PDB file of N, CA, C and O in Angstrom:
ATOM      1  N   ILE A   1       2.738  -9.254  10.236  1.00  0.00           N
ATOM      2  CA  ILE A   1       1.517  -7.867  10.471  1.00  0.00           C
ATOM      3  C   ILE A   1       2.056  -6.661  11.250  1.00  0.00           C
ATOM      4  O   ILE A   1       1.288  -5.474  10.852  1.00  0.00           O
ATOM      5  N   LEU A   2       3.165  -6.851  12.067  1.00  0.00           N
ATOM      6  CA  LEU A   2       3.077  -5.340  12.403  1.00  0.00           C
ATOM      7  C   LEU A   2       4.012  -4.450  11.275  1.00  0.00           C
ATOM      8  O   LEU A   2       3.837  -3.338  11.349  1.00  0.00           O
ATOM      9  N   MET A   3       4.517  -5.161  10.291  1.00  0.00           N
ATOM     10  CA  MET A   3       5.005  -4.200   9.171  1.00  0.00           C
ATOM     11  C   MET A   3       3.862  -3.546   8.311  1.00  0.00           C
ATOM     12  O   MET A   3       3.903  -2.450   8.435  1.00  0.00           O
ATOM     13  N   ILE A   4       3.092  -3.935   8.070  1.00  0.00           N
ATOM     14  CA  ILE A   4       2.078  -3.444   7.890  1.00  0.00           C
ATOM     15  C   ILE A   4       1.182  -2.567   8.343  1.00  0.00           C
ATOM     16  O   ILE A   4       0.919  -1.799   8.185  1.00  0.00           O
ATOM     17  N   GLU A   5       0.836  -2.790  10.089  1.00  0.00           N
ATOM     18  CA  GLU A   5       0.055  -1.733  10.501  1.00  0.00           C
ATOM     19  C   GLU A   5       0.712  -0.576  10.490  1.00  0.00           C
ATOM     20  O   GLU A   5       0.700   0.570  10.411  1.00  0.00           O
ATOM     21  N   ASN A   6       2.189  -0.474  10.440  1.00  0.00           N
ATOM     22  CA  ASN A   6       3.042   0.585  10.354  1.00  0.00           C
ATOM     23  C   ASN A   6       3.178   1.134   9.675  1.00  0.00           C
ATOM     24  O   ASN A   6       3.905   2.133   9.676  1.00  0.00           O
ATOM     25  N   MET A   7       3.572   0.606   8.346  1.00  0.00           N
ATOM     26  CA  MET A   7       3.331   0.784   7.185  1.00  0.00           C
ATOM     27  C   MET A   7       1.911   1.728   7.074  1.00  0.00           C
ATOM     28  O   MET A   7       1.709   2.965   6.132  1.00  0.00           O
ATOM     29  N   ILE A   8       0.881   1.415   7.294  1.00  0.00           N
ATOM     30  CA  ILE A   8      -0.475   2.348   6.964  1.00  0.00           C
ATOM     31  C   ILE A   8      -0.851   3.578   8.160  1.00  0.00           C
ATOM     32  O   ILE A   8      -0.947   4.239   7.497  1.00  0.00           O
ATOM     33  N   LYS A   9       0.133   3.341   8.849  1.00  0.00           N
ATOM     34  CA  LYS A   9       0.493   4.089  10.030  1.00  0.00           C
ATOM     35  C   LYS A   9       1.219   6.053   9.169  1.00  0.00           C
ATOM     36  O   LYS A   9       0.611   7.095   9.109  1.00  0.00           O
ATOM     37  N   ALA A  10       2.355   5.182   8.004  1.00  0.00           N
ATOM     38  CA  ALA A  10       3.026   6.011   7.322  1.00  0.00           C
ATOM     39  C   ALA A  10       2.018   6.250   6.593  1.00  0.00           C
ATOM     40  O   ALA A  10       2.234   7.797   6.214  1.00  0.00           O
ATOM     41  N   LEU A  11       1.263   5.722   5.650  1.00  0.00           N
ATOM     42  CA  LEU A  11       0.308   5.926   4.625  1.00  0.00           C
ATOM     43  C   LEU A  11      -0.216   7.270   4.941  1.00  0.00           C
ATOM     44  O   LEU A  11      -0.765   7.760   4.632  1.00  0.00           O
ATOM     45  N   LYS A  12      -1.091   6.765   6.446  1.00  0.00           N
ATOM     46  CA  LYS A  12      -1.951   8.294   6.391  1.00  0.00           C
ATOM     47  C   LYS A  12      -1.553   9.494   6.897  1.00  0.00           C
ATOM     48  O   LYS A  12      -2.671  10.629   7.287  1.00  0.00           O
ATOM     49  N   VAL A  13       0.057   9.545   7.187  1.00  0.00           N
ATOM     50  CA  VAL A  13       0.449  10.647   6.769  1.00  0.00           C
ATOM     51  C   VAL A  13       1.274  11.580   6.243  1.00  0.00           C
ATOM     52  O   VAL A  13       1.551  12.546   5.968  1.00  0.00           O
ATOM     53  N   GLY A  14       0.831  10.680   5.189  1.00  0.00           N
ATOM     54  CA  GLY A  14       1.971  11.352   3.968  1.00  0.00           C
ATOM     55  C   GLY A  14       1.847   9.970   2.367  1.00  0.00           C
ATOM     56  O   GLY A  14       1.645   9.314   2.525  1.00  0.00           O
ATOM     57  N   ARG A  15       3.314  10.438   1.976  1.00  0.00           N
ATOM     58  CA  ARG A  15       3.511   9.584   0.890  1.00  0.00           C
ATOM     59  C   ARG A  15       4.325   8.177   1.142  1.00  0.00           C
ATOM     60  O   ARG A  15       5.073   8.249   1.882  1.00  0.00           O
ATOM     61  N   VAL A  16       4.024   7.043   0.742  1.00  0.00           N
ATOM     62  CA  VAL A  16       4.635   5.810   0.582  1.00  0.00           C
ATOM     63  C   VAL A  16       5.280   4.936  -0.582  1.00  0.00           C
ATOM     64  O   VAL A  16       4.478   5.036  -1.085  1.00  0.00           O
ATOM     65  N   THR A  17       6.418   4.676  -0.103  1.00  0.00           N
ATOM     66  CA  THR A  17       6.411   3.843  -2.111  1.00  0.00           C
ATOM     67  C   THR A  17       6.486   2.642  -1.307  1.00  0.00           C
ATOM     68  O   THR A  17       7.310   2.080  -0.674  1.00  0.00           O
ATOM     69  N   ILE A  18       5.843   1.881  -2.152  1.00  0.00           N
ATOM     70  CA  ILE A  18       5.546   0.458  -1.902  1.00  0.00           C
ATOM     71  C   ILE A  18       5.948  -0.316  -2.944  1.00  0.00           C
ATOM     72  O   ILE A  18       5.696   0.245  -4.081  1.00  0.00           O
ATOM     73  N   THR A  19       7.096  -1.499  -2.750  1.00  0.00           N
ATOM     74  CA  THR A  19       7.368  -2.172  -3.765  1.00  0.00           C
ATOM     75  C   THR A  19       6.503  -3.673  -3.809  1.00  0.00           C
ATOM     76  O   THR A  19       6.802  -4.116  -2.470  1.00  0.00           O
ATOM     77  N   PHE A  20       5.923  -4.208  -4.579  1.00  0.00           N
ATOM     78  CA  PHE A  20       5.209  -5.265  -3.892  1.00  0.00           C
ATOM     79  C   PHE A  20       5.147  -6.247  -5.695  1.00  0.00           C
ATOM     80  O   PHE A  20       5.322  -5.093  -6.364  1.00  0.00           O
ATOM     81  N   LYS A  21       4.649  -7.465  -5.509  1.00  0.00           N
ATOM     82  CA  LYS A  21       4.818  -8.218  -6.998  1.00  0.00           C
ATOM     83  C   LYS A  21       3.243  -8.158  -7.179  1.00  0.00           C
ATOM     84  O   LYS A  21       2.300  -8.875  -6.459  1.00  0.00           O
ATOM     85  N   SER A  22       2.664  -7.758  -8.614  1.00  0.00           N
ATOM     86  CA  SER A  22       1.586  -7.931  -9.463  1.00  0.00           C
ATOM     87  C   SER A  22       0.983  -9.379  -9.114  1.00  0.00           C
ATOM     88  O   SER A  22       1.787  -9.846  -9.787  1.00  0.00           O
ATOM     89  N   LEU A  23       0.114  -9.328  -8.944  1.00  0.00           N
ATOM     90  CA  LEU A  23      -0.255 -11.146  -9.394  1.00  0.00           C
ATOM     91  C   LEU A  23      -1.134 -11.201 -10.367  1.00  0.00           C
ATOM     92  O   LEU A  23      -1.018 -12.149 -10.534  1.00  0.00           O
ATOM     93  N   THR A  24      -1.637 -10.544 -11.161  1.00  0.00           N
ATOM     94  CA  THR A  24      -1.914  -9.492 -12.461  1.00  0.00           C
ATOM     95  C   THR A  24      -0.756 -10.202 -13.355  1.00  0.00           C
ATOM     96  O   THR A  24      -0.883 -11.582 -14.595  1.00  0.00           O
ATOM     97  N   SER A  25       0.597  -9.810 -13.741  1.00  0.00           N
ATOM     98  CA  SER A  25       1.266  -9.534 -14.908  1.00  0.00           C
ATOM     99  C   SER A  25       2.510 -10.029 -13.684  1.00  0.00           C
ATOM    100  O   SER A  25       3.255 -11.009 -14.659  1.00  0.00           O
ATOM    101  N   GLY A  26       2.473 -10.699 -12.515  1.00  0.00           N
ATOM    102  CA  GLY A  26       3.818 -11.236 -12.137  1.00  0.00           C
ATOM    103  C   GLY A  26       4.772 -10.322 -11.975  1.00  0.00           C
ATOM    104  O   GLY A  26       6.474 -10.608 -11.534  1.00  0.00           O
ATOM    105  N   ARG A  27       5.139  -9.298 -12.249  1.00  0.00           N
ATOM    106  CA  ARG A  27       5.999  -8.513 -12.362  1.00  0.00           C
ATOM    107  C   ARG A  27       6.407  -7.214 -10.854  1.00  0.00           C
ATOM    108  O   ARG A  27       5.160  -7.503 -10.229  1.00  0.00           O
ATOM    109  N   LYS A  28       7.327  -6.726 -10.237  1.00  0.00           N
ATOM    110  CA  LYS A  28       7.672  -6.286  -9.672  1.00  0.00           C
ATOM    111  C   LYS A  28       7.284  -4.780  -9.776  1.00  0.00           C
ATOM    112  O   LYS A  28       7.567  -4.186 -10.567  1.00  0.00           O
ATOM    113  N   ILE A  29       6.357  -4.250  -8.924  1.00  0.00           N
ATOM    114  CA  ILE A  29       5.972  -2.932  -8.913  1.00  0.00           C
ATOM    115  C   ILE A  29       6.007  -2.117  -7.881  1.00  0.00           C
ATOM    116  O   ILE A  29       6.392  -2.057  -6.587  1.00  0.00           O
ATOM    117  N   THR A  30       7.429  -0.581  -8.300  1.00  0.00           N
ATOM    118  CA  THR A  30       7.499  -0.070  -7.118  1.00  0.00           C
ATOM    119  C   THR A  30       6.999   1.616  -7.119  1.00  0.00           C
ATOM    120  O   THR A  30       7.000   2.092  -8.335  1.00  0.00           O
ATOM    121  N   ASP A  31       6.333   2.151  -6.405  1.00  0.00           N
ATOM    122  CA  ASP A  31       5.149   3.168  -7.014  1.00  0.00           C
ATOM    123  C   ASP A  31       5.172   3.996  -5.409  1.00  0.00           C
ATOM    124  O   ASP A  31       5.051   3.384  -4.323  1.00  0.00           O
ATOM    125  N   ASP A  32       4.138   5.548  -5.567  1.00  0.00           N
ATOM    126  CA  ASP A  32       3.886   5.982  -4.565  1.00  0.00           C
ATOM    127  C   ASP A  32       2.429   6.025  -4.258  1.00  0.00           C
ATOM    128  O   ASP A  32       1.944   5.998  -5.064  1.00  0.00           O
ATOM    129  N   TYR A  33       2.182   5.617  -2.452  1.00  0.00           N
ATOM    130  CA  TYR A  33       0.941   5.348  -2.031  1.00  0.00           C
ATOM    131  C   TYR A  33       0.500   6.510  -1.418  1.00  0.00           C
ATOM    132  O   TYR A  33       1.361   6.758  -0.812  1.00  0.00           O
ATOM    133  N   THR A  34      -0.688   6.857  -0.777  1.00  0.00           N
ATOM    134  CA  THR A  34      -1.115   7.232   0.562  1.00  0.00           C
ATOM    135  C   THR A  34      -2.361   6.877   0.958  1.00  0.00           C
ATOM    136  O   THR A  34      -3.013   6.447   0.162  1.00  0.00           O
ATOM    137  N   LEU A  35      -2.692   7.822   2.110  1.00  0.00           N
ATOM    138  CA  LEU A  35      -4.008   7.331   2.975  1.00  0.00           C
ATOM    139  C   LEU A  35      -4.282   8.386   3.361  1.00  0.00           C
ATOM    140  O   LEU A  35      -4.534   8.697   4.301  1.00  0.00           O
ATOM    141  N   GLN A  36      -3.170   9.607   3.196  1.00  0.00           N
ATOM    142  CA  GLN A  36      -2.757  11.029   3.900  1.00  0.00           C
ATOM    143  C   GLN A  36      -5.149  11.433   3.735  1.00  0.00           C
ATOM    144  O   GLN A  36      -5.013  12.001   2.154  1.00  0.00           O
ATOM    145  N   GLY A  37      -5.538  12.154   4.468  1.00  0.00           N
ATOM    146  CA  GLY A  37      -6.524  12.632   4.167  1.00  0.00           C
ATOM    147  C   GLY A  37      -7.475  11.973   3.394  1.00  0.00           C
ATOM    148  O   GLY A  37      -8.902  12.507   2.746  1.00  0.00           O
ATOM    149  N   VAL A  38      -7.621  10.509   3.616  1.00  0.00           N
ATOM    150  CA  VAL A  38      -8.334   9.614   2.944  1.00  0.00           C
ATOM    151  C   VAL A  38      -9.133   9.262   3.853  1.00  0.00           C
ATOM    152  O   VAL A  38      -8.129   8.004   5.148  1.00  0.00           O
ATOM    153  N   ASN A  39     -10.578   8.744   4.526  1.00  0.00           N
ATOM    154  CA  ASN A  39     -11.270   8.392   5.073  1.00  0.00           C
ATOM    155  C   ASN A  39     -11.471   6.978   4.497  1.00  0.00           C
ATOM    156  O   ASN A  39     -12.577   6.258   4.078  1.00  0.00           O
ATOM    157  N   LEU A  40     -10.516   6.142   4.815  1.00  0.00           N
ATOM    158  CA  LEU A  40     -10.700   4.549   4.076  1.00  0.00           C
ATOM    159  C   LEU A  40     -10.447   3.545   5.491  1.00  0.00           C
ATOM    160  O   LEU A  40      -8.874   3.200   5.717  1.00  0.00           O
ATOM    161  N   PRO A  41     -11.107   3.040   5.987  1.00  0.00           N
ATOM    162  CA  PRO A  41     -10.618   2.073   6.874  1.00  0.00           C
ATOM    163  C   PRO A  41     -10.141   1.150   6.474  1.00  0.00           C
ATOM    164  O   PRO A  41     -10.373   0.563   5.971  1.00  0.00           O
ATOM    165  N   GLN A  42      -9.177   0.166   6.889  1.00  0.00           N
ATOM    166  CA  GLN A  42      -8.342  -0.839   6.747  1.00  0.00           C
ATOM    167  C   GLN A  42      -9.218  -1.699   7.280  1.00  0.00           C
ATOM    168  O   GLN A  42      -8.888  -1.966   8.630  1.00  0.00           O
ATOM    169  N   ASN A  43      -9.219  -2.597   6.596  1.00  0.00           N
ATOM    170  CA  ASN A  43      -9.476  -4.263   7.398  1.00  0.00           C
ATOM    171  C   ASN A  43      -7.859  -5.213   7.960  1.00  0.00           C
ATOM    172  O   ASN A  43      -7.666  -5.318   6.772  1.00  0.00           O
ATOM    173  N   SER A  44      -8.089  -5.171   9.129  1.00  0.00           N
ATOM    174  CA  SER A  44      -6.988  -5.925   9.574  1.00  0.00           C
ATOM    175  C   SER A  44      -6.792  -7.453   9.193  1.00  0.00           C
ATOM    176  O   SER A  44      -5.767  -8.251   8.914  1.00  0.00           O
ATOM    177  N   LYS A  45      -7.987  -8.051   9.044  1.00  0.00           N
ATOM    178  CA  LYS A  45      -8.733  -9.385   8.772  1.00  0.00           C
ATOM    179  C   LYS A  45      -8.219  -9.629   7.395  1.00  0.00           C
ATOM    180  O   LYS A  45      -8.130 -10.970   6.592  1.00  0.00           O
ATOM    181  N   SER A  46      -8.197  -8.798   6.561  1.00  0.00           N
ATOM    182  CA  SER A  46      -8.323  -8.369   4.946  1.00  0.00           C
ATOM    183  C   SER A  46      -7.138  -8.676   4.519  1.00  0.00           C
ATOM    184  O   SER A  46      -5.906  -8.571   4.882  1.00  0.00           O
ATOM    185  N   ASP A  47      -6.841  -9.585   3.373  1.00  0.00           N
ATOM    186  CA  ASP A  47      -5.429 -10.011   2.586  1.00  0.00           C
ATOM    187  C   ASP A  47      -5.157  -8.695   1.862  1.00  0.00           C
ATOM    188  O   ASP A  47      -4.111  -8.891   1.501  1.00  0.00           O
ATOM    189  N   LYS A  48      -5.663  -7.923   1.373  1.00  0.00           N
ATOM    190  CA  LYS A  48      -5.588  -6.841   0.494  1.00  0.00           C
ATOM    191  C   LYS A  48      -5.493  -5.269   1.375  1.00  0.00           C
ATOM    192  O   LYS A  48      -6.171  -5.599   2.799  1.00  0.00           O
ATOM    193  N   LEU A  49      -4.859  -4.723   0.711  1.00  0.00           N
ATOM    194  CA  LEU A  49      -4.822  -2.841   1.439  1.00  0.00           C
ATOM    195  C   LEU A  49      -5.274  -2.490   0.497  1.00  0.00           C
ATOM    196  O   LEU A  49      -4.726  -1.951  -0.879  1.00  0.00           O
ATOM    197  N   ILE A  50      -6.285  -1.445   0.895  1.00  0.00           N
ATOM    198  CA  ILE A  50      -6.307  -0.588  -0.149  1.00  0.00           C
ATOM    199  C   ILE A  50      -5.980   1.222   0.048  1.00  0.00           C
ATOM    200  O   ILE A  50      -5.617   1.425   1.167  1.00  0.00           O
ATOM    201  N   VAL A  51      -4.989   1.417  -1.201  1.00  0.00           N
ATOM    202  CA  VAL A  51      -4.150   2.460  -0.612  1.00  0.00           C
ATOM    203  C   VAL A  51      -4.542   3.274  -2.213  1.00  0.00           C
ATOM    204  O   VAL A  51      -5.053   2.985  -3.323  1.00  0.00           O
ATOM    205  N   LEU A  52      -4.294   4.959  -2.126  1.00  0.00           N
ATOM    206  CA  LEU A  52      -4.606   5.955  -3.139  1.00  0.00           C
ATOM    207  C   LEU A  52      -3.134   6.461  -4.143  1.00  0.00           C
ATOM    208  O   LEU A  52      -2.301   6.430  -3.377  1.00  0.00           O
ATOM    209  N   HIS A  53      -3.130   5.711  -4.960  1.00  0.00           N
ATOM    210  CA  HIS A  53      -2.270   5.725  -6.156  1.00  0.00           C
ATOM    211  C   HIS A  53      -1.908   7.228  -6.428  1.00  0.00           C
ATOM    212  O   HIS A  53      -2.516   8.221  -6.962  1.00  0.00           O
ATOM    213  N   CYS A  54      -0.534   8.033  -5.554  1.00  0.00           N
ATOM    214  CA  CYS A  54      -0.477   9.329  -6.117  1.00  0.00           C
ATOM    215  C   CYS A  54      -0.530  10.001  -7.476  1.00  0.00           C
ATOM    216  O   CYS A  54      -1.218  11.108  -7.609  1.00  0.00           O
ATOM    217  N   ALA A  55       0.097   9.141  -8.295  1.00  0.00           N
ATOM    218  CA  ALA A  55       0.793   9.694  -9.732  1.00  0.00           C
ATOM    219  C   ALA A  55      -0.833   9.694 -10.393  1.00  0.00           C
ATOM    220  O   ALA A  55      -1.286  10.517 -10.997  1.00  0.00           O
ATOM    221  N   SER A  56      -1.890   8.957 -10.256  1.00  0.00           N
ATOM    222  CA  SER A  56      -3.162   8.866 -11.335  1.00  0.00           C
ATOM    223  C   SER A  56      -4.353   8.773 -10.208  1.00  0.00           C
ATOM    224  O   SER A  56      -6.001   9.052 -10.582  1.00  0.00           O
ATOM    225  N   ASN A  57      -4.046   9.422  -8.445  1.00  0.00           N
ATOM    226  CA  ASN A  57      -5.091   9.778  -8.243  1.00  0.00           C
ATOM    227  C   ASN A  57      -6.449   8.704  -7.966  1.00  0.00           C
ATOM    228  O   ASN A  57      -7.760   8.882  -7.967  1.00  0.00           O
ATOM    229  N   THR A  58      -5.896   7.338  -8.212  1.00  0.00           N
ATOM    230  CA  THR A  58      -7.016   6.313  -8.080  1.00  0.00           C
ATOM    231  C   THR A  58      -6.494   5.363  -7.000  1.00  0.00           C
ATOM    232  O   THR A  58      -5.633   4.814  -6.767  1.00  0.00           O
ATOM    233  N   TYR A  59      -7.681   4.576  -6.524  1.00  0.00           N
ATOM    234  CA  TYR A  59      -7.676   3.609  -5.574  1.00  0.00           C
ATOM    235  C   TYR A  59      -6.870   2.417  -6.014  1.00  0.00           C
ATOM    236  O   TYR A  59      -7.505   1.879  -6.920  1.00  0.00           O
ATOM    237  N   GLU A  60      -6.315   1.130  -5.639  1.00  0.00           N
ATOM    238  CA  GLU A  60      -5.885   0.618  -5.559  1.00  0.00           C
ATOM    239  C   GLU A  60      -5.727  -0.443  -4.486  1.00  0.00           C
ATOM    240  O   GLU A  60      -5.757  -0.386  -3.496  1.00  0.00           O
ATOM    241  N   ASP A  61      -5.908  -1.885  -5.069  1.00  0.00           N
ATOM    242  CA  ASP A  61      -5.685  -2.944  -3.538  1.00  0.00           C
ATOM    243  C   ASP A  61      -4.121  -3.402  -4.218  1.00  0.00           C
ATOM    244  O   ASP A  61      -4.655  -4.189  -5.448  1.00  0.00           O
ATOM    245  N   ILE A  62      -3.927  -3.594  -2.793  1.00  0.00           N
ATOM    246  CA  ILE A  62      -2.271  -4.421  -3.147  1.00  0.00           C
ATOM    247  C   ILE A  62      -2.510  -5.538  -2.447  1.00  0.00           C
ATOM    248  O   ILE A  62      -3.139  -5.768  -0.886  1.00  0.00           O
ATOM    249  N   GLU A  63      -2.543  -6.752  -2.566  1.00  0.00           N
ATOM    250  CA  GLU A  63      -2.373  -8.283  -1.286  1.00  0.00           C
ATOM    251  C   GLU A  63      -1.260  -8.168  -0.497  1.00  0.00           C
ATOM    252  O   GLU A  63      -0.145  -7.458  -1.236  1.00  0.00           O
ATOM    253  N   LYS A  64      -1.414  -7.885   0.174  1.00  0.00           N
ATOM    254  CA  LYS A  64      -0.239  -8.120   1.589  1.00  0.00           C
ATOM    255  C   LYS A  64       0.970  -9.007   1.360  1.00  0.00           C
ATOM    256  O   LYS A  64       1.717  -8.483   1.378  1.00  0.00           O
ATOM    257  N   ARG A  65       0.634  -9.913   1.663  1.00  0.00           N
ATOM    258  CA  ARG A  65       1.496 -11.109   1.217  1.00  0.00           C
ATOM    259  C   ARG A  65       2.672 -10.637   0.077  1.00  0.00           C
ATOM    260  O   ARG A  65       3.786 -11.079  -0.142  1.00  0.00           O
ATOM    261  N   THR A  66       2.277  -9.905  -0.676  1.00  0.00           N
ATOM    262  CA  THR A  66       2.958  -9.397  -1.226  1.00  0.00           C
ATOM    263  C   THR A  66       3.991  -8.122  -1.955  1.00  0.00           C
ATOM    264  O   THR A  66       4.780  -7.888  -2.625  1.00  0.00           O
ATOM    265  N   ILE A  67       3.922  -8.006  -0.449  1.00  0.00           N
ATOM    266  CA  ILE A  67       4.509  -6.477  -0.527  1.00  0.00           C
ATOM    267  C   ILE A  67       5.908  -7.090   0.191  1.00  0.00           C
ATOM    268  O   ILE A  67       6.023  -7.104   0.950  1.00  0.00           O
ATOM    269  N   GLU A  68       7.067  -6.339  -0.732  1.00  0.00           N
ATOM    270  CA  GLU A  68       8.174  -7.054  -0.248  1.00  0.00           C
ATOM    271  C   GLU A  68       9.133  -5.545   0.146  1.00  0.00           C
ATOM    272  O   GLU A  68       9.711  -5.758   1.567  1.00  0.00           O
ATOM    273  N   GLU A  69       8.718  -4.396  -0.188  1.00  0.00           N
ATOM    274  CA  GLU A  69       9.214  -3.314   1.111  1.00  0.00           C
ATOM    275  C   GLU A  69       8.151  -2.269   0.749  1.00  0.00           C
ATOM    276  O   GLU A  69       7.663  -2.011   0.014  1.00  0.00           O
ATOM    277  N   TRP A  70       8.693  -1.086   1.975  1.00  0.00           N
ATOM    278  CA  TRP A  70       7.945   0.319   2.178  1.00  0.00           C
ATOM    279  C   TRP A  70       8.693   1.421   2.239  1.00  0.00           C
ATOM    280  O   TRP A  70       9.620   0.684   3.749  1.00  0.00           O
ATOM    281  N   ILE A  71       9.155   2.405   1.759  1.00  0.00           N
ATOM    282  CA  ILE A  71       9.608   3.464   2.699  1.00  0.00           C
ATOM    283  C   ILE A  71       9.189   4.620   2.110  1.00  0.00           C
ATOM    284  O   ILE A  71       8.570   5.367   1.535  1.00  0.00           O
ATOM    285  N   ARG A  72       8.750   4.770   3.899  1.00  0.00           N
ATOM    286  CA  ARG A  72       8.602   6.583   4.092  1.00  0.00           C
ATOM    287  C   ARG A  72       9.075   7.892   2.970  1.00  0.00           C
ATOM    288  O   ARG A  72      10.234   7.991   3.195  1.00  0.00           O
ATOM    289  N   LYS A  73       8.481   8.667   2.542  1.00  0.00           N
ATOM    290  CA  LYS A  73       8.943   9.715   1.839  1.00  0.00           C
ATOM    291  C   LYS A  73       9.153  10.895   2.373  1.00  0.00           C
ATOM    292  O   LYS A  73       8.749  10.957   3.020  1.00  0.00           O
TER     293      LYS A  73
END
């Protein structure tokens, strides 16, 4: 849970590279996401994290338990 909270803090101030496993395809995805300048409250009780995909400028939901690592850019 602390890892997720720290990742959300990093997302709010810039880009973060997140590696997670897709529940639909089962493949590992590594891409850049952000919450910078986005007024999108995160529900700490939810299983999902809503983030803005930097390349496509679209929102995506990532299942928190599938996140393998994250790196602040």
